[in-house]
Amino acid sequence: MDKESANTIKKELSYTLKVWQTTAIVCLSLIIILFVRVAFNILLMTFLGVLIAVYFHGLADFIAQKTKMNRKLSLFISIAGTITLLGAIIWIIGSTVQQQAAQLSHTLPQIVSSAKTKLAGSSVGQQVLGYTSGDNSKKLMDTASTFFSSSFGVVGDLYIILFLGIFFTADPSLYKNSLLAIVPSQREADGRIIWDRMSTALKAWIKTKLISMVLITILVSIGLMILGLPGALVLGLIAGLLDIIPNFGPVIAMVPGVLLGLMISPQTALIAALIYVGCQTITGSIFMPLIQKKMINTPPAITMISQLVMGVICGLMGIILAVPILLVLNILVDELYIKKKREAASSK
């Protein structure tokens, strides 16, 4: 074999090797991305379990502070009382909600059909219908399915989250000490400060969010009942539950109420929309100061961007947990970077 042929074979082998190397790198990158995505979903479920434990212990702290009870007894009352309260609410209003939900399930298809007919009567409405039909409709459905998907299915997620919440509630000091054990000894005091700040801020977020959800449910239900819309209690519950999703939740909750109002008259639909907006405004103006006392104030644009990113990556769970996760990240940045930078500047 001459020298030229040997060089040609070497070049071919080198090219083949580069192709295989590139293919291996691409495959490895895809595997890492998929693994990170699944692992991130698991981290989100873990974080939700932590929030459940924070809720129970926060309520136990409140009970112990007001009644001077033993800490373990307060925690037991916190858990048992919450379960009992939820059971009582379901028992008291369950039948009414079921009836109104059945009524709405029969009414909504007619509402959608009627809304399409009314929209088709105007040029703006025709543009809206054109955007929500055909390929655009498929794109909207694909986007919605991405946002409202979950990693192991709803039942599986709830099962995992519930048990994680139980474990974290039963012995939080075990997990706290385990995390602090991996922190360098000279930074252990900082680690405890960060832990305490996170705990305080998350308790404040949960408390404010729960009160806000209850108020939204009551105000919207009463407002829509006075307006005379069918299924007002169900619509109020939907608005209250979706209030856990900042920015997007109130808008989504408004849609069925406005559509029901549109079945009666455009004026009724407008009043229904004003009821939703008014309830959100009243609740926000009362409880936003409580949030700002305990938590770092985050610009609305940053909050919305974090929700969009988390929604695309992790679906509905990501949207719901975007705000508390952003809160935790803000505390970490404040303690590990901003505060150190201020101390360095003041020492000069």
Short mmCIF file of C-alpha atoms in Angstrom, two decimals:
data_model
loop_
_atom_site.label_atom_id
_atom_site.label_comp_id
_atom_site.label_asym_id
_atom_site.label_seq_id
_atom_site.Cartn_x
_atom_site.Cartn_y
_atom_site.Cartn_z
CA MET A 1 0.00 0.00 0.00
CA ASP A 2 1.47 3.34 -1.04
CA LYS A 3 1.70 6.43 1.18
CA GLU A 4 -1.16 8.26 -0.56
CA SER A 5 -3.61 5.38 0.02
CA ALA A 6 -2.61 5.15 3.67
CA ASN A 7 -3.26 8.89 4.14
CA THR A 8 -6.69 8.53 2.46
CA ILE A 9 -7.65 5.67 4.81
CA LYS A 10 -6.47 7.69 7.82
CA LYS A 11 -8.58 10.67 6.74
CA GLU A 12 -11.66 8.46 6.27
CA LEU A 13 -11.15 6.85 9.68
CA SER A 14 -10.62 10.28 11.25
CA TYR A 15 -13.84 11.60 9.65
CA THR A 16 -15.81 8.52 10.76
CA LEU A 17 -14.45 8.90 14.27
CA LYS A 18 -15.49 12.56 14.38
CA VAL A 19 -19.00 11.66 13.20
CA TRP A 20 -19.34 9.05 15.93
CA GLN A 21 -17.93 11.46 18.52
CA THR A 22 -20.41 14.15 17.49
CA THR A 23 -23.30 11.66 17.57
CA ALA A 24 -22.24 10.45 21.01
CA ILE A 25 -22.02 14.04 22.33
CA VAL A 26 -25.49 14.88 20.97
CA CYS A 27 -27.01 11.71 22.45
CA LEU A 28 -25.31 12.31 25.79
CA SER A 29 -26.56 15.92 25.83
CA LEU A 30 -30.13 14.77 25.14
CA ILE A 31 -29.90 12.17 27.92
CA ILE A 32 -28.59 14.81 30.35
CA ILE A 33 -31.38 17.24 29.38
CA LEU A 34 -34.06 14.57 29.86
CA PHE A 35 -32.53 13.51 33.18
CA VAL A 36 -32.36 17.10 34.44
CA ARG A 37 -35.97 17.68 33.42
CA VAL A 38 -37.20 14.57 35.26
CA ALA A 39 -34.97 15.37 38.24
CA PHE A 40 -36.30 18.93 38.27
CA ASN A 41 -39.88 17.65 38.41
CA ILE A 42 -38.91 15.48 41.36
CA LEU A 43 -37.32 18.50 43.04
CA LEU A 44 -40.55 20.45 42.50
CA MET A 45 -42.58 17.70 44.17
CA THR A 46 -40.07 17.67 47.03
CA PHE A 47 -40.44 21.44 47.35
CA LEU A 48 -44.23 21.10 47.43
CA GLY A 49 -43.85 18.51 50.20
CA VAL A 50 -41.70 21.03 52.06
CA LEU A 51 -44.45 23.66 51.68
CA ILE A 52 -46.97 21.25 53.21
CA ALA A 53 -44.66 20.72 56.19
CA VAL A 54 -44.08 24.48 56.47
CA TYR A 55 -47.86 25.02 56.56
CA PHE A 56 -48.45 22.48 59.35
CA HIS A 57 -45.54 23.74 61.44
CA GLY A 58 -46.48 27.38 60.84
CA LEU A 59 -50.03 26.71 62.03
CA ALA A 60 -48.63 24.75 65.01
CA ASP A 61 -46.39 27.71 65.92
CA PHE A 62 -49.42 30.01 65.81
CA ILE A 63 -51.47 27.67 68.02
CA ALA A 64 -48.60 27.24 70.50
CA GLN A 65 -48.04 31.00 70.64
CA LYS A 66 -51.70 31.80 71.30
CA THR A 67 -52.52 28.94 73.69
CA LYS A 68 -49.11 28.16 75.29
CA MET A 69 -49.66 24.48 74.43
CA ASN A 70 -46.98 21.84 74.09
CA ARG A 71 -45.32 21.94 70.64
CA LYS A 72 -46.20 18.34 69.77
CA LEU A 73 -49.81 18.83 70.85
CA SER A 74 -50.00 22.00 68.76
CA LEU A 75 -48.68 20.13 65.73
CA PHE A 76 -51.25 17.37 66.24
CA ILE A 77 -54.06 19.95 66.47
CA SER A 78 -52.69 21.65 63.34
CA ILE A 79 -52.83 18.45 61.28
CA ALA A 80 -56.07 17.05 62.73
CA GLY A 81 -57.78 20.43 62.63
CA THR A 82 -56.89 21.00 58.98
CA ILE A 83 -58.14 17.57 57.94
CA THR A 84 -61.34 18.00 59.98
CA LEU A 85 -61.97 21.47 58.55
CA LEU A 86 -61.52 20.27 54.98
CA GLY A 87 -63.84 17.33 55.63
CA ALA A 88 -66.48 19.63 57.15
CA ILE A 89 -66.31 22.05 54.20
CA ILE A 90 -66.68 19.18 51.72
CA TRP A 91 -69.60 17.74 53.70
CA ILE A 92 -71.41 21.10 54.04
CA ILE A 93 -71.08 22.44 50.51
CA GLY A 94 -70.22 19.24 48.64
CA SER A 95 -73.75 18.50 47.40
CA THR A 96 -74.31 22.11 46.30
CA VAL A 97 -71.01 22.18 44.44
CA GLN A 98 -71.81 18.85 42.78
CA GLN A 99 -75.20 20.08 41.58
CA GLN A 100 -73.82 23.37 40.29
CA ALA A 101 -70.89 21.61 38.61
CA ALA A 102 -73.31 19.25 36.82
CA GLN A 103 -75.41 22.24 35.75
CA LEU A 104 -72.35 24.03 34.40
CA SER A 105 -71.15 20.94 32.53
CA HIS A 106 -74.45 20.95 30.60
CA THR A 107 -74.53 24.72 30.15
CA LEU A 108 -70.95 25.47 29.06
CA PRO A 109 -71.17 23.81 25.60
CA GLN A 110 -74.23 25.96 24.84
CA ILE A 111 -72.39 29.01 26.15
CA VAL A 112 -69.40 28.38 23.89
CA SER A 113 -71.67 27.85 20.87
CA SER A 114 -73.62 31.02 21.64
CA ALA A 115 -70.40 32.99 22.15
CA LYS A 116 -69.11 31.84 18.76
CA THR A 117 -72.37 32.94 17.11
CA LYS A 118 -72.19 36.39 18.70
CA LEU A 119 -68.51 36.79 17.85
CA ALA A 120 -69.18 35.87 14.22
CA GLY A 121 -71.47 38.93 13.97
CA SER A 122 -68.59 41.41 14.21
CA SER A 123 -65.31 41.88 12.37
CA VAL A 124 -63.26 41.75 15.59
CA GLY A 125 -65.08 38.59 16.66
CA GLN A 126 -64.36 36.96 13.31
CA GLN A 127 -60.66 37.68 13.77
CA VAL A 128 -60.78 36.10 17.23
CA LEU A 129 -62.56 33.02 15.86
CA GLY A 130 -60.04 32.79 13.02
CA TYR A 131 -57.18 32.87 15.51
CA THR A 132 -58.71 30.13 17.69
CA SER A 133 -59.58 27.74 14.86
CA GLY A 134 -57.65 25.44 12.51
CA ASP A 135 -53.88 25.38 12.93
CA ASN A 136 -53.97 28.16 15.52
CA SER A 137 -56.39 26.13 17.63
CA LYS A 138 -54.03 23.15 17.47
CA LYS A 139 -51.15 25.37 18.57
CA LEU A 140 -53.19 26.67 21.51
CA MET A 141 -54.11 23.13 22.54
CA ASP A 142 -50.50 21.99 22.27
CA THR A 143 -49.39 24.93 24.41
CA ALA A 144 -52.09 24.21 26.98
CA SER A 145 -51.14 20.54 27.13
CA THR A 146 -47.52 21.54 27.74
CA PHE A 147 -48.46 23.92 30.54
CA PHE A 148 -50.90 21.55 32.24
CA SER A 149 -48.90 18.35 32.06
CA SER A 150 -47.17 16.61 34.96
CA SER A 151 -44.37 14.12 35.38
CA PHE A 152 -46.02 11.00 36.85
CA GLY A 153 -49.69 11.90 36.43
CA VAL A 154 -51.88 13.79 38.87
CA VAL A 155 -52.64 10.86 41.17
CA GLY A 156 -49.01 9.72 41.31
CA ASP A 157 -47.79 13.26 41.98
CA LEU A 158 -50.30 13.81 44.79
CA TYR A 159 -49.34 10.46 46.36
CA ILE A 160 -45.63 11.34 46.36
CA ILE A 161 -46.20 14.92 47.54
CA LEU A 162 -48.47 13.78 50.37
CA PHE A 163 -45.95 11.27 51.74
CA LEU A 164 -43.07 13.71 51.39
CA GLY A 165 -45.13 16.26 53.31
CA ILE A 166 -45.77 13.69 56.06
CA PHE A 167 -42.07 12.81 56.35
CA PHE A 168 -40.98 16.47 56.45
CA THR A 169 -43.70 17.32 58.98
CA ALA A 170 -42.83 14.40 61.28
CA ASP A 171 -39.16 15.27 61.76
CA PRO A 172 -38.04 18.51 60.05
CA SER A 173 -34.95 18.86 62.27
CA LEU A 174 -33.52 15.66 60.76
CA TYR A 175 -33.50 17.16 57.26
CA LYS A 176 -32.43 20.60 58.49
CA ASN A 177 -29.42 19.19 60.35
CA SER A 178 -28.54 16.98 57.36
CA LEU A 179 -28.42 20.01 55.08
CA LEU A 180 -26.46 22.10 57.58
CA ALA A 181 -23.99 19.22 58.06
CA ILE A 182 -22.70 19.63 54.50
CA VAL A 183 -22.18 23.39 54.99
CA PRO A 184 -18.58 24.37 55.92
CA SER A 185 -18.26 24.97 59.67
CA GLN A 186 -17.29 28.64 59.18
CA ARG A 187 -20.53 29.15 57.18
CA GLU A 188 -22.87 27.20 59.47
CA ALA A 189 -24.17 30.38 61.15
CA ASP A 190 -24.99 31.83 57.71
CA GLY A 191 -26.71 28.58 56.80
CA ARG A 192 -28.96 28.80 59.86
CA ILE A 193 -29.83 32.42 59.08
CA ILE A 194 -30.75 31.48 55.51
CA TRP A 195 -32.86 28.55 56.74
CA ASP A 196 -34.72 30.77 59.21
CA ARG A 197 -35.33 33.48 56.60
CA MET A 198 -36.67 30.94 54.12
CA SER A 199 -38.91 29.38 56.73
CA THR A 200 -40.33 32.76 57.80
CA ALA A 201 -40.87 33.93 54.22
CA LEU A 202 -42.53 30.69 53.07
CA LYS A 203 -44.85 30.70 56.10
CA ALA A 204 -45.83 34.29 55.26
CA TRP A 205 -46.44 33.35 51.61
CA ILE A 206 -48.59 30.34 52.53
CA LYS A 207 -50.59 32.32 55.11
CA THR A 208 -51.22 35.21 52.76
CA LYS A 209 -52.06 32.99 49.83
CA LEU A 210 -54.53 30.87 51.83
CA ILE A 211 -56.32 33.94 53.21
CA SER A 212 -56.40 35.47 49.75
CA MET A 213 -57.85 32.29 48.21
CA VAL A 214 -60.59 32.07 50.86
CA LEU A 215 -61.49 35.75 50.44
CA ILE A 216 -61.58 35.47 46.65
CA THR A 217 -63.86 32.42 46.90
CA ILE A 218 -66.29 34.20 49.24
CA LEU A 219 -66.32 37.56 47.43
CA VAL A 220 -66.66 36.14 43.92
CA SER A 221 -69.37 33.67 45.00
CA ILE A 222 -71.41 36.41 46.70
CA GLY A 223 -70.94 38.84 43.81
CA LEU A 224 -72.00 36.32 41.17
CA MET A 225 -74.95 35.16 43.30
CA ILE A 226 -76.19 38.76 43.53
CA LEU A 227 -75.72 39.07 39.78
CA GLY A 228 -77.82 35.93 39.35
CA LEU A 229 -75.35 33.76 37.46
CA PRO A 230 -75.90 29.98 37.70
CA GLY A 231 -73.19 27.96 39.47
CA ALA A 232 -71.92 30.99 41.42
CA LEU A 233 -70.45 28.84 44.22
CA VAL A 234 -68.51 26.66 41.78
CA LEU A 235 -67.26 29.73 39.92
CA GLY A 236 -66.15 31.22 43.25
CA LEU A 237 -64.28 28.03 44.17
CA ILE A 238 -62.58 28.00 40.77
CA ALA A 239 -61.52 31.63 41.24
CA GLY A 240 -60.23 30.90 44.74
CA LEU A 241 -58.24 27.84 43.69
CA LEU A 242 -56.75 29.56 40.65
CA ASP A 243 -55.70 32.52 42.80
CA ILE A 244 -52.69 30.41 43.78
CA ILE A 245 -51.35 31.16 40.27
CA PRO A 246 -50.38 34.86 40.14
CA ASN A 247 -51.05 36.84 36.94
CA PHE A 248 -52.54 33.95 34.95
CA GLY A 249 -54.91 32.36 37.49
CA PRO A 250 -57.36 35.29 37.86
CA VAL A 251 -57.59 35.69 34.07
CA ILE A 252 -58.34 31.99 33.55
CA ALA A 253 -60.90 32.01 36.39
CA MET A 254 -62.71 34.94 34.80
CA VAL A 255 -63.45 33.17 31.51
CA PRO A 256 -66.36 30.85 32.53
CA GLY A 257 -68.07 33.60 34.55
CA VAL A 258 -67.90 36.10 31.71
CA LEU A 259 -69.14 33.49 29.22
CA LEU A 260 -72.11 32.72 31.48
CA GLY A 261 -72.86 36.44 31.72
CA LEU A 262 -72.66 36.71 27.94
CA MET A 263 -75.47 34.16 27.69
CA ILE A 264 -77.71 36.64 29.51
CA SER A 265 -76.50 39.92 28.02
CA PRO A 266 -73.28 41.81 27.22
CA GLN A 267 -73.97 44.08 30.22
CA THR A 268 -74.13 41.07 32.54
CA ALA A 269 -70.83 39.77 31.14
CA LEU A 270 -69.25 43.18 31.75
CA ILE A 271 -70.54 43.30 35.33
CA ALA A 272 -69.23 39.74 35.93
CA ALA A 273 -65.80 40.80 34.68
CA LEU A 274 -65.88 43.84 36.98
CA ILE A 275 -66.76 41.60 39.93
CA TYR A 276 -63.70 39.42 39.27
CA VAL A 277 -61.42 42.42 38.85
CA GLY A 278 -62.87 44.18 41.89
CA CYS A 279 -62.44 41.14 44.14
CA GLN A 280 -58.82 40.72 43.04
CA THR A 281 -58.14 44.42 43.58
CA ILE A 282 -59.66 44.46 47.07
CA THR A 283 -57.81 41.30 48.13
CA GLY A 284 -54.52 42.47 46.66
CA SER A 285 -54.71 45.90 48.28
CA ILE A 286 -55.35 44.33 51.71
CA PHE A 287 -52.78 41.53 51.68
CA MET A 288 -49.94 42.76 49.48
CA PRO A 289 -48.50 44.78 52.42
CA LEU A 290 -48.44 41.57 54.49
CA ILE A 291 -46.44 39.87 51.75
CA GLN A 292 -43.97 42.74 51.49
CA LYS A 293 -43.32 42.72 55.25
CA LYS A 294 -42.03 39.14 55.28
CA MET A 295 -40.74 38.60 51.77
CA ILE A 296 -38.40 40.26 49.32
CA ASN A 297 -40.43 42.31 46.88
CA THR A 298 -40.05 40.89 43.38
CA PRO A 299 -40.82 42.99 40.27
CA PRO A 300 -44.00 41.75 38.49
CA ALA A 301 -42.15 41.27 35.19
CA ILE A 302 -39.60 38.95 36.84
CA THR A 303 -42.42 36.99 38.45
CA MET A 304 -44.22 36.56 35.13
CA ILE A 305 -41.03 35.54 33.31
CA SER A 306 -40.26 32.94 35.99
CA GLN A 307 -43.81 31.57 35.66
CA LEU A 308 -43.51 31.28 31.88
CA VAL A 309 -40.14 29.52 32.09
CA MET A 310 -41.27 27.15 34.85
CA GLY A 311 -44.55 26.48 33.02
CA VAL A 312 -42.81 25.49 29.80
CA ILE A 313 -40.33 23.27 31.65
CA CYS A 314 -42.55 21.64 34.28
CA GLY A 315 -46.18 22.38 33.42
CA LEU A 316 -48.80 23.47 35.93
CA MET A 317 -46.73 22.55 38.98
CA GLY A 318 -43.96 24.83 37.75
CA ILE A 319 -46.37 27.76 37.34
CA ILE A 320 -47.77 27.31 40.86
CA LEU A 321 -44.36 26.99 42.52
CA ALA A 322 -42.61 29.69 40.49
CA VAL A 323 -43.24 32.42 43.08
CA PRO A 324 -42.06 30.55 46.23
CA ILE A 325 -39.03 29.23 44.32
CA LEU A 326 -38.23 32.76 43.17
CA LEU A 327 -38.61 33.85 46.79
CA VAL A 328 -36.08 31.23 47.94
CA LEU A 329 -33.63 32.22 45.19
CA ASN A 330 -33.96 35.89 46.16
CA ILE A 331 -33.08 35.06 49.76
CA LEU A 332 -30.07 33.00 48.66
CA VAL A 333 -28.80 35.79 46.40
CA ASP A 334 -29.40 38.39 49.12
CA GLU A 335 -27.56 36.42 51.81
CA LEU A 336 -24.73 34.94 49.73
CA TYR A 337 -23.97 37.87 47.43
CA ILE A 338 -25.74 41.18 48.03
CA LYS A 339 -25.24 41.26 51.81
CA LYS A 340 -21.56 40.27 51.44
CA LYS A 341 -21.12 42.99 48.81
CA ARG A 342 -22.65 45.60 51.12
CA GLU A 343 -20.45 44.52 54.03
CA ALA A 344 -17.35 44.71 51.83
CA ALA A 345 -18.33 48.20 50.62
CA SER A 346 -19.02 49.47 54.14
CA SER A 347 -15.68 48.17 55.44
CA LYS A 348 -13.72 50.25 52.93
#
